[in-house]
Short mmCIF file of C-alpha atoms and ligand atoms in Angstrom, two decimals:
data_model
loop_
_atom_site.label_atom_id
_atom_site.label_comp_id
_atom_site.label_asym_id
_atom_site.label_seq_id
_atom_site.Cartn_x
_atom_site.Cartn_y
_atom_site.Cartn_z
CA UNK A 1 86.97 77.15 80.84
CA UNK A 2 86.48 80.44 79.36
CA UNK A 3 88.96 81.69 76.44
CA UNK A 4 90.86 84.09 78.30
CA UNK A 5 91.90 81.59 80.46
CA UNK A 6 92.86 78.94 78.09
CA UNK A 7 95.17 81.60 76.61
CA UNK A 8 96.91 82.03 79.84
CA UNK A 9 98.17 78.57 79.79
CA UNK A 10 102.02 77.88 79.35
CA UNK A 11 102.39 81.81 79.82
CA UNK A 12 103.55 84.04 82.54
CA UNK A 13 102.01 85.88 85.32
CA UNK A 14 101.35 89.70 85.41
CA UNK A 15 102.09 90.69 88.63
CA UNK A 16 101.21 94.28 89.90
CA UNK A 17 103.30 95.18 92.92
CA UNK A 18 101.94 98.58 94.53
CA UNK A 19 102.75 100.30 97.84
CA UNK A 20 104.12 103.76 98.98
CA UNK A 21 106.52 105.24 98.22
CA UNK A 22 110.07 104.44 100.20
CA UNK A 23 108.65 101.06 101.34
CA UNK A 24 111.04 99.38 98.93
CA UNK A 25 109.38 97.51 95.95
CA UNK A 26 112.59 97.65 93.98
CA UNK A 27 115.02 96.16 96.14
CA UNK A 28 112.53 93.32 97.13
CA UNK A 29 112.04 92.63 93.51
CA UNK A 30 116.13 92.33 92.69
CA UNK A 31 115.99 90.32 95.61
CA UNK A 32 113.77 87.94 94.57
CA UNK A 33 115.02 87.65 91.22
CA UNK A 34 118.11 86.91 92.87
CA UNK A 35 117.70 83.95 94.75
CA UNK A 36 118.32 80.36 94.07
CA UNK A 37 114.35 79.69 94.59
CA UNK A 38 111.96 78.11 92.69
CA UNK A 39 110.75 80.86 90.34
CA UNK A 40 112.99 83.70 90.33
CA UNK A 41 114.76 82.88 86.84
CA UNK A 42 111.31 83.13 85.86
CA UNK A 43 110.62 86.77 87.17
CA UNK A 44 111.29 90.49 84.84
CA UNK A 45 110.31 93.97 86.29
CA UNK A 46 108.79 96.02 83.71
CA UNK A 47 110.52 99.40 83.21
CA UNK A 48 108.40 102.30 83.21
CA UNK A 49 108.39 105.93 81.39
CA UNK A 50 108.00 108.65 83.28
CA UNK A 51 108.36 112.34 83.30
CA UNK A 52 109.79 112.71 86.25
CA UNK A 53 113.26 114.41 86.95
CA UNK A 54 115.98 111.43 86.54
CA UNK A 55 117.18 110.93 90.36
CA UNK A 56 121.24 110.78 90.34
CA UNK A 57 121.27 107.35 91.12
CA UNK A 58 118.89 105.93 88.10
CA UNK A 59 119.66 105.21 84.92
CA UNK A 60 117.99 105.58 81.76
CA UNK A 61 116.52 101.94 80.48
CA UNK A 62 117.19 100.12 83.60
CA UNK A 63 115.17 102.61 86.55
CA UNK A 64 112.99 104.51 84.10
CA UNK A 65 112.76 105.73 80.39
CA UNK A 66 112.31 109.36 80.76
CA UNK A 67 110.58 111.19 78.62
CA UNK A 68 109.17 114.79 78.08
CA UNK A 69 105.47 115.25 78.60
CA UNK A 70 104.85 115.62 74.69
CA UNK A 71 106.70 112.00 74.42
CA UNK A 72 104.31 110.50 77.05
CA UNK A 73 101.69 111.95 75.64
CA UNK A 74 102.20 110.46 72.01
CA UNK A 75 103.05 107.22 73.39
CA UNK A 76 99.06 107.37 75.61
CA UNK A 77 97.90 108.33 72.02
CA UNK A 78 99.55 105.47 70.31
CA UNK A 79 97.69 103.15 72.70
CA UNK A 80 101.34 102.16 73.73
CA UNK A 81 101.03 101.83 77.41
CA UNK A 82 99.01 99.23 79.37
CA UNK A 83 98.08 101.85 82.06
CA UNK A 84 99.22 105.16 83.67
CA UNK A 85 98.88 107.82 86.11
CA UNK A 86 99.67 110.90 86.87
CA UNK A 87 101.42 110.88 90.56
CA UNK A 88 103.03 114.26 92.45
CA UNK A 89 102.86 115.96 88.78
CA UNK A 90 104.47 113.74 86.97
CA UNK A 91 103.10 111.00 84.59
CA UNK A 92 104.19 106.94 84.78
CA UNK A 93 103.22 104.36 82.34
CA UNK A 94 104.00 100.90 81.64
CA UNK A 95 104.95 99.74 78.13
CA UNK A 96 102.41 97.20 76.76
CA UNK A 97 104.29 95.52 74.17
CA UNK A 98 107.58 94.70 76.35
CA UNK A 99 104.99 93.03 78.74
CA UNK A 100 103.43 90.93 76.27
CA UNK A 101 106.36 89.91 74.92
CA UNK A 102 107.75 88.61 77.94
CA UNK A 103 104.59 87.01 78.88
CA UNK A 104 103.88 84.99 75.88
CA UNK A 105 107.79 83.67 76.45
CA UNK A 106 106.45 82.43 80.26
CA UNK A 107 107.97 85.03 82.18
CA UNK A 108 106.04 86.16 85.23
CA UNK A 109 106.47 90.18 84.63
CA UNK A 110 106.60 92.60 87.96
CA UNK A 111 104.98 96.14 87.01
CA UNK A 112 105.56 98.37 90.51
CA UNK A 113 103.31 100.57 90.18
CA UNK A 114 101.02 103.03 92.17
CA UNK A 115 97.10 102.44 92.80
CA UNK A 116 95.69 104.02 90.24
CA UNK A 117 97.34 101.86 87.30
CA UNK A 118 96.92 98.82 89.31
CA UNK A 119 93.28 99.47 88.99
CA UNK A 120 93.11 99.89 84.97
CA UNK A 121 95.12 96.65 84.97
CA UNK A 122 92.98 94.94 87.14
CA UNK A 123 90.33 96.07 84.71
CA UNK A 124 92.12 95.23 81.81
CA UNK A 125 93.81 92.03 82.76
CA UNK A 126 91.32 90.26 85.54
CA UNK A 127 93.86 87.35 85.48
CA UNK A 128 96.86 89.72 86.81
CA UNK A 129 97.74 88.96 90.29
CA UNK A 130 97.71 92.24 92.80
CA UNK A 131 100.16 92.45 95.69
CA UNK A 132 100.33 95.39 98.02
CA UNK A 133 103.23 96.01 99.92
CA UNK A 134 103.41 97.51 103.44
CA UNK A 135 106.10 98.75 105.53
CA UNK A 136 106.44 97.26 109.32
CA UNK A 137 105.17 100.80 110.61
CA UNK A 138 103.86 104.06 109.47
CA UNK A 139 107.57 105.24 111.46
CA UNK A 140 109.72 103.14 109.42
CA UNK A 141 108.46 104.72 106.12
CA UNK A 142 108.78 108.37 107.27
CA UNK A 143 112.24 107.51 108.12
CA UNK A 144 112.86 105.82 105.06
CA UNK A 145 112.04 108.46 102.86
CA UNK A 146 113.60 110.65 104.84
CA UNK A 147 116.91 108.87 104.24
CA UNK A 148 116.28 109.18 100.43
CA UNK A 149 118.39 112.16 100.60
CA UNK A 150 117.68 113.13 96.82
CA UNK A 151 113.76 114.86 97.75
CA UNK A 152 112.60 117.98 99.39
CA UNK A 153 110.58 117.79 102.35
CA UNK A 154 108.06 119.25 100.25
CA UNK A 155 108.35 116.68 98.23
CA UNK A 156 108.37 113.94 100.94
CA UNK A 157 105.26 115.38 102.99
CA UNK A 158 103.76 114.47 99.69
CA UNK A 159 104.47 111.53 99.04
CA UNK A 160 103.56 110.29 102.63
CA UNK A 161 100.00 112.30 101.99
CA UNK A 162 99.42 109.67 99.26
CA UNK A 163 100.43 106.62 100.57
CA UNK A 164 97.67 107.08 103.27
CA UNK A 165 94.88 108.00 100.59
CA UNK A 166 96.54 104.76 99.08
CA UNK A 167 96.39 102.47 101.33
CA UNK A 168 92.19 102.34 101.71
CA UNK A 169 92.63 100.51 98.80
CA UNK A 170 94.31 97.62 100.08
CA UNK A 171 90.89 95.40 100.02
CA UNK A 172 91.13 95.82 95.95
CA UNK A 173 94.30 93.52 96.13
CA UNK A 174 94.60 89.94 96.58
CA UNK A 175 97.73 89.37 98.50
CA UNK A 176 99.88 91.45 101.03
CA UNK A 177 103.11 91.48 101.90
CA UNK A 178 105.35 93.13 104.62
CA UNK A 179 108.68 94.33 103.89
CA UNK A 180 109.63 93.82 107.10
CA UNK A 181 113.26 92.01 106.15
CA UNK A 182 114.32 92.67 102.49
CA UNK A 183 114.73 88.43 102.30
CA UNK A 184 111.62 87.79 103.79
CA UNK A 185 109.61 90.02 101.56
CA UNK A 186 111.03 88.33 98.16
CA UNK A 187 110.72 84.69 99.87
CA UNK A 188 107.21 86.06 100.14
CA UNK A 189 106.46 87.11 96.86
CA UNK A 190 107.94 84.08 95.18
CA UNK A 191 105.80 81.94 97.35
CA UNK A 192 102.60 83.92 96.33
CA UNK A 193 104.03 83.28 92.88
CA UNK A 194 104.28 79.76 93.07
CA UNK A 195 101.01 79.41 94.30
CA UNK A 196 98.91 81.44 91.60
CA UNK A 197 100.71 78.76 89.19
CA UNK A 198 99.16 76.25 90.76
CA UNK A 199 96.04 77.54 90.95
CA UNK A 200 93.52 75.20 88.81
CA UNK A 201 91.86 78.14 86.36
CA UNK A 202 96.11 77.77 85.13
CA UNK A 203 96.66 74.31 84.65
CA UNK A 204 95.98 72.56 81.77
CA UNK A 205 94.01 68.93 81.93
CA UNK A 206 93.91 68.69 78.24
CA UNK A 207 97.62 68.49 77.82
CA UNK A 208 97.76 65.80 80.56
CA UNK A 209 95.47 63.39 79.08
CA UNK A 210 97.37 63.73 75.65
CA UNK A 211 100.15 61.55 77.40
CA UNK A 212 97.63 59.20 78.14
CA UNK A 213 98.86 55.95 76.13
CA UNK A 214 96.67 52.86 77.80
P1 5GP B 11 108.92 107.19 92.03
O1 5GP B 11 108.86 108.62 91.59
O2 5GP B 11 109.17 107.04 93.51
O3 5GP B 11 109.91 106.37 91.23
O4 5GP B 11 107.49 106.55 91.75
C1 5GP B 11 106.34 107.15 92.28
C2 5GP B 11 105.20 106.15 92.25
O5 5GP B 11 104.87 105.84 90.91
C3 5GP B 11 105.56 104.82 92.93
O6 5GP B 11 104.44 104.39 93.71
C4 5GP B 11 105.77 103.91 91.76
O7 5GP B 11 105.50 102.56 92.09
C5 5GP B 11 104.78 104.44 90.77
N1 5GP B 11 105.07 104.07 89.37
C6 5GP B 11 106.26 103.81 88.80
N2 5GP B 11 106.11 103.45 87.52
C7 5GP B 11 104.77 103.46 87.28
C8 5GP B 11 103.97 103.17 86.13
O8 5GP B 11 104.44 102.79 85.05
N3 5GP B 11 102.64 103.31 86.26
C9 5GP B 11 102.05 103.70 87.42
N4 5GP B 11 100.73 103.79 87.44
N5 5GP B 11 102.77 103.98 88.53
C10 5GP B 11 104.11 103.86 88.46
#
């Protein structure tokens, strides 16, 4: 067993959620961590910093940390952030140290973010585990964001330009899931969950034989 590995044992999961945009990451993860299922206890979503205009619905510390571009740009320097990416303009980043933390304490950490990061943390991290999330149809999306009251068209036209450049990279993932029902998605992911626990490269034969008493 190589080192890496070894040090993953008795920690969490890294879990990189990506899809487009409107196909609703962020309710599936609340869901999830809100159900009386094996594993959700277990599960935090990383919050991100961003640049981006706050929406009127988000809050600081619990949507986003926003930031100013000079902020991000200190905090890249710093080697603070486990990956970002610029997206529509604006720059998003995950906070390294808040995931480690919360990994070394077993939690399985949820970082929803867009292709490009997913691919430095792939890079990174080769243990993480990479979900891509799909809406039923390409329909149900347009009308979703189109719902989302708080963006231009402009701004909407844009976003569904990237999710189709996005989705060819759907074979770098391991794992897809539909958000076809809200309940079914999160059942979903904390099944995939379950299952990357149990996969062998996690488990730990050592500490089994050390109860061995005969
Ligand atoms: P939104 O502006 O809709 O909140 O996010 C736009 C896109 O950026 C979404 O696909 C979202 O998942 C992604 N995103 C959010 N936070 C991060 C981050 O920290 N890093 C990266 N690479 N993408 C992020």
């Amino acid at each position: 067993m190589r080192d890496r590995e070894r040090a993953q044992l008795g920690t969490g999961l890294l879990v990189v959620l990506s899809g487009p945009s409107g196909v609703g990451k962020g309710t599936v993860v609340a869901q999830a961590m809100s159900l009386k299922r094996e594993g959700a206890s277990r599960l935090r979503r990383s919050v991100s910093v961003t640049t981006r205009p706050r929406r009127a619905d988000e809050r600081e510390g619990v949507d986003y940390f926003f930031c100013t571009p000079e902020q991000f740009e200190e905090r890249v320097q710093a080697g603070r952030l486990l990956e970002w990416a610029t997206y529509l303009d604006n720059r998003y980043g995950t906070p390294a140290d808040w995931v480690d933390e919360q990994i070394a304490s077993g939690h399985d950490v949820v970082l929803e973010i867009e292709v490009q990061g997913a691919m430095q943390v792939k890079e990174r991290r080769p243990d993480s585990v990479l979900i891509y999330m799909l809406p039923p149809s390409w329909r149900a999306l347009r009308r979703r964001l189109r719902t989302r009251r708080s963006e231009s068209e402009e701004i909407q036209r844009r976003r569904l330009a990237v999710a189709r450049e996005e989705i060819k990279w759907l074979p770098e993932y391991r794992y897809c899931i539909m958000n076809d029902r809200v309940a079914k998605a999160a059942r979903r992911l904390l099944a995939i969950l379950e299952a990357e626990r149990a996969r062998v490269a996690r488990t730990d034969p050592s500490a089994w034989l050390e109860g061995d008493d005969d």
